Amino acid sequence: MDADRRRGGLTLWITAAVVLVCDRLTKLWAEHALPDHPRDVIDGILRFRYTTNSGGAFSLGDRAPLVFAMAAIVVCAAIVVTSFRARSTWHAIALGLVLGGAAGNLIDRVVRGSGLSGRVVDFIDLHVWPVFNIADASIVVGALLLVVLALREGAAGREQAAAEPPADADG
């Protein structure tokens, strides 16, 4: 395995591990410290309060927990299988954010219910958005980063194609 593949894979796995550890620790803290004692961090803007949901990120789709669990398994498997392909550092970080977040919420589903139907711990309340957790935020930030990277690559590819002389049609 060449150095670029190794570096990209390690960056991805380290990012995923950091997200997973932060997610698990904050959920354990929320579970023990917040159920009867929500905490205002920034009055009217940010509150930590314990809740659970059976849906996806930001409590969406609470009637289909198995759909989200299966999606998380597929996403995690795809990232794991391709984790040591050559990619930029930013791609590796983005995929690590998604992997760590998906794994964090998947762990909740496994340990908090039968099969894959368990409830996910949420605790970050911005008052204008559904309550979420570190895993949800990591998945969204990772996905947005992947979109930005894809748009940049597309723009760079169009610029490169425009700068190349046209191919000779006669052969």
PDB file of C-alpha atoms in Angstrom:
ATOM      1  CA  MET A   1       0.000   0.000   0.000  1.00  0.00           C
ATOM      2  CA  ASP A   2       1.437   3.371  -0.964  1.00  0.00           C
ATOM      3  CA  ALA A   3       1.895   6.292   1.420  1.00  0.00           C
ATOM      4  CA  ASP A   4      -1.055   8.318   0.049  1.00  0.00           C
ATOM      5  CA  ARG A   5      -3.495   5.458   0.593  1.00  0.00           C
ATOM      6  CA  ARG A   6      -2.136   4.788   4.054  1.00  0.00           C
ATOM      7  CA  ARG A   7      -2.278   8.480   5.015  1.00  0.00           C
ATOM      8  CA  GLY A   8      -5.828   8.883   3.669  1.00  0.00           C
ATOM      9  CA  GLY A   9      -7.025   5.742   5.442  1.00  0.00           C
ATOM     10  CA  LEU A  10      -5.424   6.703   8.727  1.00  0.00           C
ATOM     11  CA  THR A  11      -6.890  10.215   8.536  1.00  0.00           C
ATOM     12  CA  LEU A  12     -10.334   8.758   7.881  1.00  0.00           C
ATOM     13  CA  TRP A  13     -10.089   6.246  10.754  1.00  0.00           C
ATOM     14  CA  ILE A  14      -8.652   8.755  13.239  1.00  0.00           C
ATOM     15  CA  THR A  15     -11.405  11.242  12.386  1.00  0.00           C
ATOM     16  CA  ALA A  16     -14.070   8.538  12.778  1.00  0.00           C
ATOM     17  CA  ALA A  17     -12.592   7.426  16.113  1.00  0.00           C
ATOM     18  CA  VAL A  18     -12.494  10.976  17.492  1.00  0.00           C
ATOM     19  CA  VAL A  19     -16.114  11.561  16.468  1.00  0.00           C
ATOM     20  CA  LEU A  20     -17.226   8.228  17.917  1.00  0.00           C
ATOM     21  CA  VAL A  21     -15.476   8.793  21.251  1.00  0.00           C
ATOM     22  CA  CYS A  22     -16.826  12.353  21.546  1.00  0.00           C
ATOM     23  CA  ASP A  23     -20.314  11.173  20.621  1.00  0.00           C
ATOM     24  CA  ARG A  24     -20.323   8.300  23.110  1.00  0.00           C
ATOM     25  CA  LEU A  25     -18.899  10.395  25.963  1.00  0.00           C
ATOM     26  CA  THR A  26     -21.320  13.278  25.428  1.00  0.00           C
ATOM     27  CA  LYS A  27     -24.298  10.922  25.183  1.00  0.00           C
ATOM     28  CA  LEU A  28     -23.286   9.186  28.415  1.00  0.00           C
ATOM     29  CA  TRP A  29     -22.896  12.569  30.078  1.00  0.00           C
ATOM     30  CA  ALA A  30     -26.306  13.725  28.786  1.00  0.00           C
ATOM     31  CA  GLU A  31     -27.956  10.511  29.926  1.00  0.00           C
ATOM     32  CA  HIS A  32     -26.642  10.914  33.482  1.00  0.00           C
ATOM     33  CA  ALA A  33     -26.568  14.694  33.948  1.00  0.00           C
ATOM     34  CA  LEU A  34     -29.524  16.039  31.986  1.00  0.00           C
ATOM     35  CA  PRO A  35     -32.721  13.963  32.319  1.00  0.00           C
ATOM     36  CA  ASP A  36     -34.174  16.061  35.126  1.00  0.00           C
ATOM     37  CA  HIS A  37     -31.825  19.034  34.848  1.00  0.00           C
ATOM     38  CA  PRO A  38     -31.690  20.713  31.428  1.00  0.00           C
ATOM     39  CA  ARG A  39     -28.982  23.363  31.250  1.00  0.00           C
ATOM     40  CA  ASP A  40     -29.128  26.692  29.488  1.00  0.00           C
ATOM     41  CA  VAL A  41     -25.712  27.335  27.968  1.00  0.00           C
ATOM     42  CA  ILE A  42     -26.623  30.513  26.063  1.00  0.00           C
ATOM     43  CA  ASP A  43     -29.992  31.794  27.251  1.00  0.00           C
ATOM     44  CA  GLY A  44     -32.603  31.497  24.516  1.00  0.00           C
ATOM     45  CA  ILE A  45     -30.114  30.083  21.998  1.00  0.00           C
ATOM     46  CA  LEU A  46     -28.462  26.900  23.264  1.00  0.00           C
ATOM     47  CA  ARG A  47     -29.754  24.481  25.840  1.00  0.00           C
ATOM     48  CA  PHE A  48     -28.599  21.001  26.738  1.00  0.00           C
ATOM     49  CA  ARG A  49     -31.563  18.748  27.435  1.00  0.00           C
ATOM     50  CA  TYR A  50     -31.862  14.986  27.371  1.00  0.00           C
ATOM     51  CA  THR A  51     -34.223  13.361  24.927  1.00  0.00           C
ATOM     52  CA  THR A  52     -34.275  10.303  22.685  1.00  0.00           C
ATOM     53  CA  ASN A  53     -35.663   9.613  19.251  1.00  0.00           C
ATOM     54  CA  SER A  54     -36.142   6.608  17.019  1.00  0.00           C
ATOM     55  CA  GLY A  55     -35.632   8.524  13.781  1.00  0.00           C
ATOM     56  CA  GLY A  56     -32.672   9.861  11.886  1.00  0.00           C
ATOM     57  CA  ALA A  57     -30.619  13.012  12.193  1.00  0.00           C
ATOM     58  CA  PHE A  58     -32.443  15.850  13.922  1.00  0.00           C
ATOM     59  CA  SER A  59     -35.328  13.529  14.893  1.00  0.00           C
ATOM     60  CA  LEU A  60     -36.542  13.155  11.309  1.00  0.00           C
ATOM     61  CA  GLY A  61     -38.447  10.022  10.316  1.00  0.00           C
ATOM     62  CA  ASP A  62     -39.169   8.683  13.792  1.00  0.00           C
ATOM     63  CA  ARG A  63     -41.513   6.007  12.472  1.00  0.00           C
ATOM     64  CA  ALA A  64     -38.804   4.231  10.465  1.00  0.00           C
ATOM     65  CA  PRO A  65     -35.909   3.361  12.791  1.00  0.00           C
ATOM     66  CA  LEU A  66     -34.960   0.257  10.812  1.00  0.00           C
ATOM     67  CA  VAL A  67     -34.597   2.310   7.630  1.00  0.00           C
ATOM     68  CA  PHE A  68     -32.071   4.572   9.367  1.00  0.00           C
ATOM     69  CA  ALA A  69     -30.267   1.625  10.938  1.00  0.00           C
ATOM     70  CA  MET A  70     -29.964  -0.153   7.595  1.00  0.00           C
ATOM     71  CA  ALA A  71     -28.831   3.056   5.879  1.00  0.00           C
ATOM     72  CA  ALA A  72     -26.179   3.531   8.573  1.00  0.00           C
ATOM     73  CA  ILE A  73     -24.955  -0.038   8.090  1.00  0.00           C
ATOM     74  CA  VAL A  74     -24.701   0.399   4.309  1.00  0.00           C
ATOM     75  CA  VAL A  75     -22.922   3.764   4.622  1.00  0.00           C
ATOM     76  CA  CYS A  76     -20.509   2.431   7.249  1.00  0.00           C
ATOM     77  CA  ALA A  77     -19.756  -0.665   5.176  1.00  0.00           C
ATOM     78  CA  ALA A  78     -19.114   1.367   2.022  1.00  0.00           C
ATOM     79  CA  ILE A  79     -16.764   3.732   3.827  1.00  0.00           C
ATOM     80  CA  VAL A  80     -14.930   0.884   5.579  1.00  0.00           C
ATOM     81  CA  VAL A  81     -14.447  -1.069   2.340  1.00  0.00           C
ATOM     82  CA  THR A  82     -13.060   1.987   0.536  1.00  0.00           C
ATOM     83  CA  SER A  83     -11.217   3.513   3.489  1.00  0.00           C
ATOM     84  CA  PHE A  84      -7.734   2.992   2.113  1.00  0.00           C
ATOM     85  CA  ARG A  85      -8.329   4.280  -1.392  1.00  0.00           C
ATOM     86  CA  ALA A  86      -6.208   7.265  -2.336  1.00  0.00           C
ATOM     87  CA  ARG A  87      -8.044  10.513  -1.584  1.00  0.00           C
ATOM     88  CA  SER A  88      -7.348  14.021  -0.388  1.00  0.00           C
ATOM     89  CA  THR A  89      -7.061  14.778   3.303  1.00  0.00           C
ATOM     90  CA  TRP A  90     -10.328  16.731   3.189  1.00  0.00           C
ATOM     91  CA  HIS A  91     -12.158  13.791   1.591  1.00  0.00           C
ATOM     92  CA  ALA A  92     -10.782  11.497   4.289  1.00  0.00           C
ATOM     93  CA  ILE A  93     -11.902  13.892   7.038  1.00  0.00           C
ATOM     94  CA  ALA A  94     -15.386  14.221   5.517  1.00  0.00           C
ATOM     95  CA  LEU A  95     -15.802  10.443   5.239  1.00  0.00           C
ATOM     96  CA  GLY A  96     -14.431  10.004   8.772  1.00  0.00           C
ATOM     97  CA  LEU A  97     -17.036  12.455  10.086  1.00  0.00           C
ATOM     98  CA  VAL A  98     -19.816  10.498   8.365  1.00  0.00           C
ATOM     99  CA  LEU A  99     -18.448   7.112   9.493  1.00  0.00           C
ATOM    100  CA  GLY A 100     -17.984   8.191  13.118  1.00  0.00           C
ATOM    101  CA  GLY A 101     -21.425   9.788  13.279  1.00  0.00           C
ATOM    102  CA  ALA A 102     -23.223   6.902  11.612  1.00  0.00           C
ATOM    103  CA  ALA A 103     -21.459   4.412  13.889  1.00  0.00           C
ATOM    104  CA  GLY A 104     -22.309   6.468  16.991  1.00  0.00           C
ATOM    105  CA  ASN A 105     -26.021   6.522  16.224  1.00  0.00           C
ATOM    106  CA  LEU A 106     -25.955   2.875  15.158  1.00  0.00           C
ATOM    107  CA  ILE A 107     -24.466   1.911  18.528  1.00  0.00           C
ATOM    108  CA  ASP A 108     -27.368   3.697  20.245  1.00  0.00           C
ATOM    109  CA  ARG A 109     -29.876   1.752  18.142  1.00  0.00           C
ATOM    110  CA  VAL A 110     -28.236  -1.540  19.095  1.00  0.00           C
ATOM    111  CA  VAL A 111     -27.836  -0.917  22.842  1.00  0.00           C
ATOM    112  CA  ARG A 112     -31.114   0.954  23.437  1.00  0.00           C
ATOM    113  CA  GLY A 113     -33.690  -1.396  21.982  1.00  0.00           C
ATOM    114  CA  SER A 114     -34.379  -4.739  20.436  1.00  0.00           C
ATOM    115  CA  GLY A 115     -32.549  -5.464  17.233  1.00  0.00           C
ATOM    116  CA  LEU A 116     -31.776  -2.214  15.482  1.00  0.00           C
ATOM    117  CA  SER A 117     -34.843  -0.333  16.677  1.00  0.00           C
ATOM    118  CA  GLY A 118     -33.353   1.390  19.716  1.00  0.00           C
ATOM    119  CA  ARG A 119     -33.616   5.080  20.428  1.00  0.00           C
ATOM    120  CA  VAL A 120     -30.802   7.564  19.857  1.00  0.00           C
ATOM    121  CA  VAL A 121     -29.795  10.009  22.612  1.00  0.00           C
ATOM    122  CA  ASP A 122     -30.074  13.677  21.650  1.00  0.00           C
ATOM    123  CA  PHE A 123     -29.219  16.653  23.832  1.00  0.00           C
ATOM    124  CA  ILE A 124     -28.207  19.756  21.833  1.00  0.00           C
ATOM    125  CA  ASP A 125     -31.206  22.085  21.611  1.00  0.00           C
ATOM    126  CA  LEU A 126     -30.893  25.267  19.532  1.00  0.00           C
ATOM    127  CA  HIS A 127     -34.605  26.103  20.045  1.00  0.00           C
ATOM    128  CA  VAL A 128     -35.113  26.665  16.293  1.00  0.00           C
ATOM    129  CA  TRP A 129     -33.997  23.210  15.194  1.00  0.00           C
ATOM    130  CA  PRO A 130     -34.833  19.681  16.330  1.00  0.00           C
ATOM    131  CA  VAL A 131     -32.673  18.414  19.207  1.00  0.00           C
ATOM    132  CA  PHE A 132     -29.574  16.586  17.958  1.00  0.00           C
ATOM    133  CA  ASN A 133     -26.237  15.107  19.051  1.00  0.00           C
ATOM    134  CA  ILE A 134     -22.561  15.078  18.047  1.00  0.00           C
ATOM    135  CA  ALA A 135     -23.112  12.151  15.659  1.00  0.00           C
ATOM    136  CA  ASP A 136     -25.900  13.981  13.806  1.00  0.00           C
ATOM    137  CA  ALA A 137     -23.790  17.124  13.508  1.00  0.00           C
ATOM    138  CA  SER A 138     -20.795  15.115  12.264  1.00  0.00           C
ATOM    139  CA  ILE A 139     -22.845  13.352   9.600  1.00  0.00           C
ATOM    140  CA  VAL A 140     -24.254  16.645   8.324  1.00  0.00           C
ATOM    141  CA  VAL A 141     -20.900  18.466   8.370  1.00  0.00           C
ATOM    142  CA  GLY A 142     -19.208  15.504   6.644  1.00  0.00           C
ATOM    143  CA  ALA A 143     -21.914  15.309   3.972  1.00  0.00           C
ATOM    144  CA  LEU A 144     -21.790  19.081   3.353  1.00  0.00           C
ATOM    145  CA  LEU A 145     -18.006  18.919   3.094  1.00  0.00           C
ATOM    146  CA  LEU A 146     -18.300  16.126   0.516  1.00  0.00           C
ATOM    147  CA  VAL A 147     -20.720  18.275  -1.515  1.00  0.00           C
ATOM    148  CA  VAL A 148     -18.366  21.275  -1.389  1.00  0.00           C
ATOM    149  CA  LEU A 149     -15.427  19.093  -2.433  1.00  0.00           C
ATOM    150  CA  ALA A 150     -17.428  17.592  -5.313  1.00  0.00           C
ATOM    151  CA  LEU A 151     -18.478  21.058  -6.505  1.00  0.00           C
ATOM    152  CA  ARG A 152     -14.875  22.285  -6.367  1.00  0.00           C
ATOM    153  CA  GLU A 153     -13.656  19.232  -8.270  1.00  0.00           C
ATOM    154  CA  GLY A 154     -16.380  19.733 -10.879  1.00  0.00           C
ATOM    155  CA  ALA A 155     -15.429  23.386 -11.337  1.00  0.00           C
ATOM    156  CA  ALA A 156     -11.730  22.499 -11.586  1.00  0.00           C
ATOM    157  CA  GLY A 157     -12.520  19.808 -14.166  1.00  0.00           C
ATOM    158  CA  ARG A 158     -14.566  22.252 -16.271  1.00  0.00           C
ATOM    159  CA  GLU A 159     -11.748  24.814 -16.126  1.00  0.00           C
ATOM    160  CA  GLN A 160      -9.201  22.209 -17.164  1.00  0.00           C
ATOM    161  CA  ALA A 161     -11.392  21.011 -20.042  1.00  0.00           C
ATOM    162  CA  ALA A 162     -11.915  24.582 -21.244  1.00  0.00           C
ATOM    163  CA  ALA A 163      -8.154  25.233 -21.179  1.00  0.00           C
ATOM    164  CA  GLU A 164      -7.300  22.144 -23.261  1.00  0.00           C
ATOM    165  CA  PRO A 165      -7.162  22.551 -27.030  1.00  0.00           C
ATOM    166  CA  PRO A 166      -9.971  20.779 -28.895  1.00  0.00           C
ATOM    167  CA  ALA A 167      -9.177  17.271 -30.125  1.00  0.00           C
ATOM    168  CA  ASP A 168      -8.425  16.909 -33.822  1.00  0.00           C
ATOM    169  CA  ALA A 169     -11.534  15.440 -35.433  1.00  0.00           C
ATOM    170  CA  ASP A 170      -9.585  14.029 -38.389  1.00  0.00           C
ATOM    171  CA  GLY A 171      -7.640  11.704 -36.267  1.00  0.00           C
TER     172      GLY A 171
END
